[in-house]
Short mmCIF file of C-alpha atoms in Angstrom, two decimals:
data_model
loop_
_atom_site.label_atom_id
_atom_site.label_comp_id
_atom_site.label_asym_id
_atom_site.label_seq_id
_atom_site.Cartn_x
_atom_site.Cartn_y
_atom_site.Cartn_z
CA UNK X 1 34.28 -49.35 -107.85
CA UNK X 2 35.81 -45.88 -107.71
CA UNK X 3 32.22 -44.18 -107.20
CA UNK X 4 32.20 -46.04 -103.91
CA UNK X 5 35.09 -44.62 -103.09
CA UNK X 6 34.55 -41.25 -103.87
CA UNK X 7 31.17 -41.36 -102.29
CA UNK X 8 32.61 -42.43 -99.04
CA UNK X 9 35.39 -40.10 -98.93
CA UNK X 10 33.01 -37.41 -99.44
CA UNK X 11 30.90 -38.47 -96.23
CA UNK X 12 34.21 -39.15 -94.53
CA UNK X 13 34.88 -35.24 -95.24
CA UNK X 14 31.82 -34.69 -94.02
CA UNK X 15 31.90 -36.59 -90.90
CA UNK X 16 35.10 -35.05 -90.54
CA UNK X 17 33.84 -31.13 -90.37
CA UNK X 18 31.07 -31.58 -87.89
CA UNK X 19 32.76 -34.56 -85.07
CA UNK X 20 34.37 -32.69 -81.74
CA UNK X 21 38.07 -32.12 -81.12
CA UNK X 22 40.31 -35.25 -80.48
CA UNK X 23 40.60 -36.87 -76.94
CA UNK X 24 44.04 -35.79 -76.39
CA UNK X 25 43.94 -32.13 -77.28
CA UNK X 26 41.37 -32.14 -74.57
CA UNK X 27 43.92 -33.69 -71.89
CA UNK X 28 46.53 -31.17 -73.25
CA UNK X 29 44.36 -28.39 -72.77
CA UNK X 30 43.28 -28.93 -68.61
CA UNK X 31 46.92 -29.74 -68.40
CA UNK X 32 47.37 -26.69 -69.11
CA UNK X 33 45.14 -24.35 -67.21
CA UNK X 34 46.05 -26.94 -64.07
CA UNK X 35 49.18 -25.65 -64.38
CA UNK X 36 48.56 -22.13 -64.82
CA UNK X 37 46.31 -22.04 -61.71
CA UNK X 38 49.11 -24.05 -60.06
CA UNK X 39 51.81 -21.28 -61.51
CA UNK X 40 53.19 -23.83 -64.10
CA UNK X 41 53.18 -23.11 -67.64
CA UNK X 42 51.00 -24.03 -70.19
CA UNK X 43 53.88 -25.46 -72.25
CA UNK X 44 53.71 -29.44 -72.38
CA UNK X 45 57.38 -30.07 -71.56
CA UNK X 46 57.94 -32.84 -69.29
CA UNK X 47 60.22 -30.17 -66.73
CA UNK X 48 56.87 -28.15 -66.23
CA UNK X 49 54.83 -31.30 -65.62
CA UNK X 50 57.48 -32.16 -62.89
CA UNK X 51 57.62 -28.69 -61.30
CA UNK X 52 53.61 -28.65 -61.06
CA UNK X 53 53.73 -31.54 -59.47
CA UNK X 54 56.28 -30.65 -56.84
CA UNK X 55 54.12 -27.17 -55.46
CA UNK X 56 51.09 -28.99 -55.49
CA UNK X 57 52.70 -31.28 -53.14
CA UNK X 58 54.09 -28.43 -51.17
CA UNK X 59 50.39 -27.44 -50.80
CA UNK X 60 49.17 -30.45 -49.38
CA UNK X 61 52.04 -30.20 -46.93
CA UNK X 62 51.24 -26.79 -46.20
CA UNK X 63 47.33 -27.86 -45.65
CA UNK X 64 47.82 -30.93 -43.61
CA UNK X 65 50.09 -28.76 -41.01
CA UNK X 66 47.43 -26.21 -41.33
CA UNK X 67 44.91 -28.49 -39.86
CA UNK X 68 46.97 -29.86 -37.77
CA UNK X 69 47.30 -26.70 -36.49
CA UNK X 70 43.57 -26.34 -35.84
CA UNK X 71 43.59 -28.43 -32.72
CA UNK X 72 45.69 -26.53 -30.72
CA UNK X 73 42.87 -24.63 -28.07
CA UNK X 74 43.03 -22.70 -24.69
CA UNK X 75 40.95 -23.93 -21.71
CA UNK X 76 40.87 -21.13 -19.30
CA UNK X 77 41.09 -21.43 -15.32
CA UNK X 78 37.05 -21.15 -15.68
CA UNK X 79 36.78 -23.47 -18.00
CA UNK X 80 37.11 -27.55 -18.42
CA UNK X 81 37.20 -29.30 -21.98
CA UNK X 82 36.02 -31.94 -22.92
CA UNK X 83 36.66 -33.82 -26.20
CA UNK X 84 34.86 -35.60 -28.25
CA UNK X 85 36.07 -38.44 -30.70
CA UNK X 86 33.28 -39.15 -33.62
CA UNK X 87 30.89 -38.30 -31.05
CA UNK X 88 32.36 -40.02 -28.10
CA UNK X 89 33.74 -39.28 -24.46
CA UNK X 90 37.33 -39.46 -24.82
CA UNK X 91 38.66 -37.41 -21.90
CA UNK X 92 38.57 -33.69 -20.21
CA UNK X 93 41.22 -30.72 -20.09
CA UNK X 94 41.78 -28.99 -17.51
CA UNK X 95 43.58 -25.21 -17.99
CA UNK X 96 46.29 -24.23 -20.30
CA UNK X 97 46.62 -25.06 -24.28
CA UNK X 98 46.61 -28.80 -25.73
CA UNK X 99 46.09 -30.38 -28.67
CA UNK X 100 43.49 -32.69 -30.50
CA UNK X 101 42.99 -34.40 -33.02
CA UNK X 102 41.31 -31.83 -35.53
CA UNK X 103 37.64 -31.93 -37.01
CA UNK X 104 35.94 -34.16 -38.11
CA UNK X 105 37.90 -37.06 -36.17
CA UNK X 106 37.55 -35.34 -32.68
CA UNK X 107 36.28 -32.09 -31.47
CA UNK X 108 36.47 -30.10 -27.48
CA UNK X 109 33.43 -28.61 -25.84
CA UNK X 110 34.44 -25.55 -23.17
CA UNK X 111 32.02 -25.14 -20.04
CA UNK X 112 32.42 -22.87 -17.52
CA UNK X 113 32.29 -24.28 -14.18
CA UNK X 114 33.00 -21.03 -12.13
CA UNK X 115 30.01 -18.98 -13.76
CA UNK X 116 27.44 -18.71 -11.56
CA UNK X 117 23.67 -19.35 -13.70
CA UNK X 118 20.99 -18.70 -11.95
CA UNK X 119 16.95 -20.30 -12.60
CA UNK X 120 13.65 -18.57 -11.70
CA UNK X 121 10.83 -20.24 -10.91
CA UNK X 122 7.41 -18.22 -10.37
CA UNK X 123 8.77 -15.47 -12.12
CA UNK X 124 11.40 -14.17 -15.05
CA UNK X 125 13.57 -11.47 -15.38
CA UNK X 126 13.14 -9.11 -18.02
CA UNK X 127 16.56 -6.84 -19.18
CA UNK X 128 17.60 -6.89 -15.43
CA UNK X 129 14.16 -6.27 -13.64
CA UNK X 130 11.38 -7.79 -11.75
CA UNK X 131 9.02 -9.10 -15.19
CA UNK X 132 5.89 -10.90 -14.80
CA UNK X 133 4.96 -14.10 -12.57
CA UNK X 134 4.29 -17.36 -13.67
CA UNK X 135 1.23 -18.47 -11.78
CA UNK X 136 1.76 -22.00 -13.61
CA UNK X 137 5.12 -22.40 -11.67
CA UNK X 138 4.16 -20.05 -7.90
CA UNK X 139 0.88 -20.94 -7.42
CA UNK X 140 0.76 -24.01 -4.50
CA UNK X 141 -1.17 -25.76 -1.83
CA UNK X 142 -0.33 -25.81 1.42
CA UNK X 143 -0.96 -28.18 4.70
CA UNK X 144 -3.87 -25.89 5.85
CA UNK X 145 -5.32 -25.38 2.55
CA UNK X 146 -4.73 -22.37 1.48
CA UNK X 147 -3.20 -21.46 -1.51
CA UNK X 148 0.08 -19.16 -2.10
CA UNK X 149 2.35 -17.61 -4.49
CA UNK X 150 6.14 -19.05 -3.76
CA UNK X 151 8.79 -17.02 -6.41
CA UNK X 152 12.29 -18.48 -6.28
CA UNK X 153 15.70 -17.38 -7.22
CA UNK X 154 17.80 -20.54 -7.66
CA UNK X 155 21.57 -20.30 -8.11
CA UNK X 156 23.52 -22.80 -9.38
CA UNK X 157 27.14 -24.30 -11.24
CA UNK X 158 28.40 -26.92 -13.20
CA UNK X 159 30.25 -29.01 -11.03
CA UNK X 160 30.99 -31.94 -13.84
CA UNK X 161 31.18 -31.08 -16.87
CA UNK X 162 31.10 -34.96 -18.34
CA UNK X 163 27.67 -35.08 -16.62
CA UNK X 164 26.79 -32.42 -17.30
CA UNK X 165 26.93 -33.00 -21.55
CA UNK X 166 26.19 -35.74 -21.35
CA UNK X 167 23.70 -38.03 -18.98
CA UNK X 168 20.84 -35.14 -18.88
CA UNK X 169 19.30 -33.74 -21.79
CA UNK X 170 18.37 -30.38 -21.15
CA UNK X 171 20.20 -30.17 -17.74
CA UNK X 172 18.89 -26.71 -16.73
CA UNK X 173 15.37 -27.55 -17.77
CA UNK X 174 15.80 -31.03 -15.48
CA UNK X 175 16.74 -28.66 -12.44
CA UNK X 176 13.81 -26.15 -12.89
CA UNK X 177 11.52 -29.49 -12.85
CA UNK X 178 13.37 -30.52 -9.95
CA UNK X 179 12.87 -27.61 -8.05
CA UNK X 180 9.44 -26.54 -8.63
CA UNK X 181 8.83 -30.43 -7.53
CA UNK X 182 10.51 -29.84 -4.40
CA UNK X 183 8.97 -26.52 -3.29
CA UNK X 184 5.66 -27.97 -3.89
CA UNK X 185 6.35 -30.79 -1.60
CA UNK X 186 8.03 -28.46 1.39
CA UNK X 187 5.55 -26.33 1.24
CA UNK X 188 2.32 -28.89 1.27
CA UNK X 189 4.40 -30.02 4.18
CA UNK X 190 3.84 -26.65 6.15
CA UNK X 191 0.70 -24.02 6.74
CA UNK X 192 0.23 -20.83 5.48
CA UNK X 193 1.57 -18.50 8.63
CA UNK X 194 4.92 -20.64 7.97
CA UNK X 195 5.53 -20.34 4.87
CA UNK X 196 4.84 -16.48 4.38
CA UNK X 197 6.34 -15.52 8.14
CA UNK X 198 8.99 -17.23 10.09
CA UNK X 199 9.53 -20.12 8.08
CA UNK X 200 11.22 -18.42 4.60
CA UNK X 201 14.61 -19.10 5.43
CA UNK X 202 13.91 -22.59 6.78
CA UNK X 203 11.83 -23.44 3.78
CA UNK X 204 14.21 -21.94 1.31
CA UNK X 205 16.61 -24.59 2.74
CA UNK X 206 15.32 -27.69 2.49
CA UNK X 207 14.50 -26.91 -1.30
CA UNK X 208 18.22 -26.59 -1.64
CA UNK X 209 18.63 -29.94 0.51
CA UNK X 210 16.31 -31.75 -1.46
CA UNK X 211 17.05 -30.36 -4.91
CA UNK X 212 20.51 -31.08 -4.51
CA UNK X 213 20.17 -34.82 -3.25
CA UNK X 214 17.60 -35.06 -6.29
CA UNK X 215 20.47 -33.79 -9.10
CA UNK X 216 23.19 -35.81 -7.42
CA UNK X 217 20.68 -38.90 -7.41
CA UNK X 218 19.75 -37.69 -11.96
CA UNK X 219 24.05 -36.87 -12.56
CA UNK X 220 23.09 -33.61 -14.13
CA UNK X 221 26.53 -32.36 -13.21
CA UNK X 222 24.72 -29.14 -11.41
CA UNK X 223 25.36 -28.02 -8.20
CA UNK X 224 23.18 -25.54 -5.86
CA UNK X 225 24.98 -22.61 -4.59
CA UNK X 226 21.82 -20.64 -3.22
CA UNK X 227 17.97 -20.36 -2.94
CA UNK X 228 16.43 -17.46 -2.17
CA UNK X 229 12.85 -16.98 -1.53
CA UNK X 230 12.08 -13.33 -3.11
CA UNK X 231 8.40 -13.59 -2.46
CA UNK X 232 5.89 -15.37 -0.73
CA UNK X 233 2.54 -14.13 -0.68
CA UNK X 234 -0.98 -15.30 -0.95
CA UNK X 235 -2.72 -15.09 -4.84
CA UNK X 236 -4.29 -11.93 -5.95
CA UNK X 237 -8.19 -12.36 -5.52
CA UNK X 238 -7.46 -13.03 -1.88
CA UNK X 239 -4.86 -10.40 -1.10
CA UNK X 240 -7.53 -8.40 0.23
CA UNK X 241 -8.67 -10.66 2.36
CA UNK X 242 -5.33 -12.01 3.35
CA UNK X 243 -4.85 -8.08 4.50
CA UNK X 244 -7.37 -7.37 6.61
CA UNK X 245 -6.55 -10.89 8.85
CA UNK X 246 -2.82 -9.84 9.41
CA UNK X 247 -4.28 -6.57 10.29
CA UNK X 248 -6.25 -8.51 12.99
CA UNK X 249 -3.67 -10.20 13.87
CA UNK X 250 -1.82 -6.60 14.73
CA UNK X 251 -4.32 -5.11 16.48
CA UNK X 252 -4.49 -8.87 18.57
CA UNK X 253 -1.13 -8.36 19.40
CA UNK X 254 -1.27 -4.88 20.13
CA UNK X 255 -3.66 -5.44 22.57
CA UNK X 256 -2.03 -7.63 24.23
CA UNK X 257 0.91 -5.94 24.38
CA UNK X 258 -1.36 -3.16 26.03
CA UNK X 259 -2.85 -5.64 28.66
CA UNK X 260 0.51 -6.65 29.60
CA UNK X 261 1.26 -3.38 30.02
CA UNK X 262 -1.64 -2.25 32.42
CA UNK X 263 -1.06 -5.72 34.03
CA UNK X 264 3.13 -4.69 34.63
CA UNK X 265 1.72 -1.30 35.95
CA UNK X 266 -1.29 -2.44 38.07
CA UNK X 267 0.20 -5.87 39.79
CA UNK X 268 2.83 -3.93 40.95
CA UNK X 269 0.81 -1.01 42.57
CA UNK X 270 -1.74 -3.89 43.90
CA UNK X 271 1.11 -5.63 45.46
CA UNK X 272 2.33 -3.05 47.43
CA UNK X 273 -1.08 -1.92 48.68
CA UNK X 274 -1.90 -5.27 49.61
CA UNK X 275 1.89 -5.25 51.64
CA UNK X 276 0.42 -1.47 52.99
CA UNK X 277 -2.50 -2.95 54.13
CA UNK X 278 -0.84 -6.45 56.11
CA UNK X 279 1.28 -3.86 57.55
CA UNK X 280 -1.62 -2.07 58.49
CA UNK X 281 -3.32 -4.80 59.48
CA UNK X 282 -0.36 -6.32 62.00
CA UNK X 283 0.25 -2.88 63.14
CA UNK X 284 -3.42 -2.91 64.21
CA UNK X 285 -3.39 -5.78 65.87
CA UNK X 286 -1.37 -5.11 67.79
CA UNK X 287 -2.65 -1.75 68.70
CA UNK X 288 -5.80 -3.48 69.78
CA UNK X 289 -3.88 -6.29 71.67
CA UNK X 290 -2.09 -3.89 73.69
CA UNK X 291 -4.93 -2.12 74.39
CA UNK X 292 -6.20 -4.93 75.52
CA UNK X 293 -3.98 -6.13 77.71
CA UNK X 294 -3.17 -2.86 79.11
CA UNK X 295 -7.85 -2.44 79.71
CA UNK X 296 -7.57 -6.00 81.52
CA UNK X 297 -4.59 -5.48 84.17
CA UNK X 298 -5.88 -1.47 84.71
CA UNK X 299 -9.56 -3.40 85.72
CA UNK X 300 -7.46 -6.14 87.68
CA UNK X 301 -6.00 -3.50 89.30
CA UNK X 302 -9.26 -1.33 89.99
CA UNK X 303 -10.84 -4.96 91.09
CA UNK X 304 -8.38 -5.12 93.67
CA UNK X 305 -8.97 -1.83 94.95
CA UNK X 306 -12.83 -1.94 94.93
CA UNK X 307 -11.98 -5.39 97.04
CA UNK X 308 -10.40 -3.44 99.39
CA UNK X 309 -12.86 -0.05 99.63
CA UNK X 310 -15.89 -0.71 97.56
CA UNK X 311 -17.38 2.40 98.55
CA UNK X 312 -14.76 4.72 98.33
CA UNK X 313 -14.07 3.37 94.35
CA UNK X 314 -17.10 3.38 93.45
CA UNK X 315 -17.38 7.02 94.24
CA UNK X 316 -14.03 7.75 91.98
CA UNK X 317 -15.45 5.34 89.12
CA UNK X 318 -19.03 7.23 89.23
CA UNK X 319 -16.35 11.02 89.57
CA UNK X 320 -14.14 9.80 86.84
CA UNK X 321 -17.18 8.82 84.42
CA UNK X 322 -19.24 11.94 84.62
CA UNK X 323 -15.88 14.05 83.97
CA UNK X 324 -14.96 11.84 80.84
CA UNK X 325 -18.81 12.64 79.76
CA UNK X 326 -19.38 16.02 80.05
CA UNK X 327 -16.17 17.27 79.22
CA UNK X 328 -17.71 16.84 75.44
CA UNK X 329 -20.56 18.52 75.88
CA UNK X 330 -21.81 22.36 75.93
CA UNK X 331 -23.95 22.34 78.65
CA UNK X 332 -22.92 24.47 81.65
CA UNK X 333 -24.75 23.84 84.80
CA UNK X 334 -25.40 26.61 87.72
CA UNK X 335 -26.85 25.49 90.81
CA UNK X 336 -29.81 27.83 91.70
CA UNK X 337 -28.56 29.68 94.25
CA UNK X 338 -26.44 31.77 91.21
CA UNK X 339 -27.13 34.90 89.47
CA UNK X 340 -29.08 34.33 86.16
CA UNK X 341 -28.45 38.09 85.46
CA UNK X 342 -24.62 37.57 85.48
CA UNK X 343 -24.27 35.17 83.12
CA UNK X 344 -21.29 35.02 81.10
CA UNK X 345 -21.08 33.08 77.10
CA UNK X 346 -18.95 30.11 79.12
CA UNK X 347 -19.85 28.24 75.82
CA UNK X 348 -18.65 30.31 73.64
CA UNK X 349 -15.22 30.82 75.53
CA UNK X 350 -14.46 27.21 75.90
CA UNK X 351 -15.28 26.72 72.13
CA UNK X 352 -12.40 29.77 71.61
CA UNK X 353 -10.01 28.07 73.62
CA UNK X 354 -10.41 24.66 71.78
CA UNK X 355 -9.49 26.56 68.72
CA UNK X 356 -6.47 24.93 67.34
CA UNK X 357 -3.52 26.72 68.18
CA UNK X 358 -1.24 26.21 64.94
CA UNK X 359 -3.22 29.78 62.75
CA UNK X 360 -0.98 32.14 61.43
CA UNK X 361 -0.35 35.27 63.73
CA UNK X 362 -1.96 37.13 60.82
CA UNK X 363 -5.24 35.58 61.29
CA UNK X 364 -5.28 35.82 65.07
CA UNK X 365 -4.18 39.10 64.97
CA UNK X 366 -7.46 39.61 62.67
CA UNK X 367 -10.05 37.52 64.36
CA UNK X 368 -9.16 38.01 68.18
CA UNK X 369 -10.16 42.39 68.21
CA UNK X 370 -13.78 40.24 66.42
CA UNK X 371 -14.02 38.38 68.65
CA UNK X 372 -13.35 40.62 71.51
CA UNK X 373 -15.43 43.21 70.45
CA UNK X 374 -18.43 40.00 70.31
CA UNK X 375 -17.62 38.98 73.49
CA UNK X 376 -17.50 42.94 75.24
CA UNK X 377 -20.92 43.34 73.23
CA UNK X 378 -22.44 40.61 75.28
CA UNK X 379 -21.13 41.44 78.37
CA UNK X 380 -22.23 44.82 77.55
CA UNK X 381 -25.23 43.58 76.99
CA UNK X 382 -25.36 41.07 79.98
CA UNK X 383 -24.38 44.67 82.32
CA UNK X 384 -27.48 46.57 80.51
CA UNK X 385 -29.76 44.03 81.77
#
């Protein structure tokens, strides 16, 4: 028995040398470390443990106050605050300071409802400069089956923050798709010339109205403020042909303007000439009628005289007729009893007497000696003969 006791005691001593520290020592060591962390003492008396518990309570209260203070937020005048509780909409807040239950119970999203945002359709701006075109968005078909390249700039803002956040997934992408759909419809309802020339503003206005109607129907919370057509032209592949068409149209308009200018110049002249001809015709008519009436009246007078004295009237008419006929001839008629040697150049004298008297004195002075010399020469020749 003694041997067995000695063996058990030796085995227990060996086990005591190999086992870890006791549990009480471990707990005591953990308390000391915890108290030293929060400012307590590592002593194991009850006073120290009470001080550690009091400091932990104050720290917890301070942390709770700080957590509550994180719920304070300020909304700017241009913003709207949307409060969510466990991810669901709770309320919206306007400008000023507000408080909500801090995270993770409630959260706040601030949306700027006065900021003017922009969307590009058919092109992209790169660092405030005009970037390349996006043909998949800009190319579209017109009513007369022509292709046009249209680029739009859309300006919009958030009108309803709650609808902007919760009703539509990616509302800005939805706006881009809506505008693309509407612009294709509007361009498809009009001709190419109308879209490229006179109808730009009207097309942009129609796109704005129709797009806003669809956005309101989708309840996206967005409001379009302006739609501007940045560019509208035929595709690059057809630009040369289109330039030729434009040049031909300009030439046509130029020719039309020139024709109108010529018409405006020649028509008044033609009208004036026609009025002048009409006036001359009326004057000629009056002259002929008056002359005819005078001749008829004269004939009636002669007829009356002829009935009274036929022989005398016949002789007078004969002499007047001869006088009228012979007054325009150069012939000089002499009877047989006249001396042919005394012939004078009566025809030249008659012609010289018929020259206009409106000639200048210098010309008459220069011509008179020559004429007189000629006449004197003729007279001398006649005298010599």
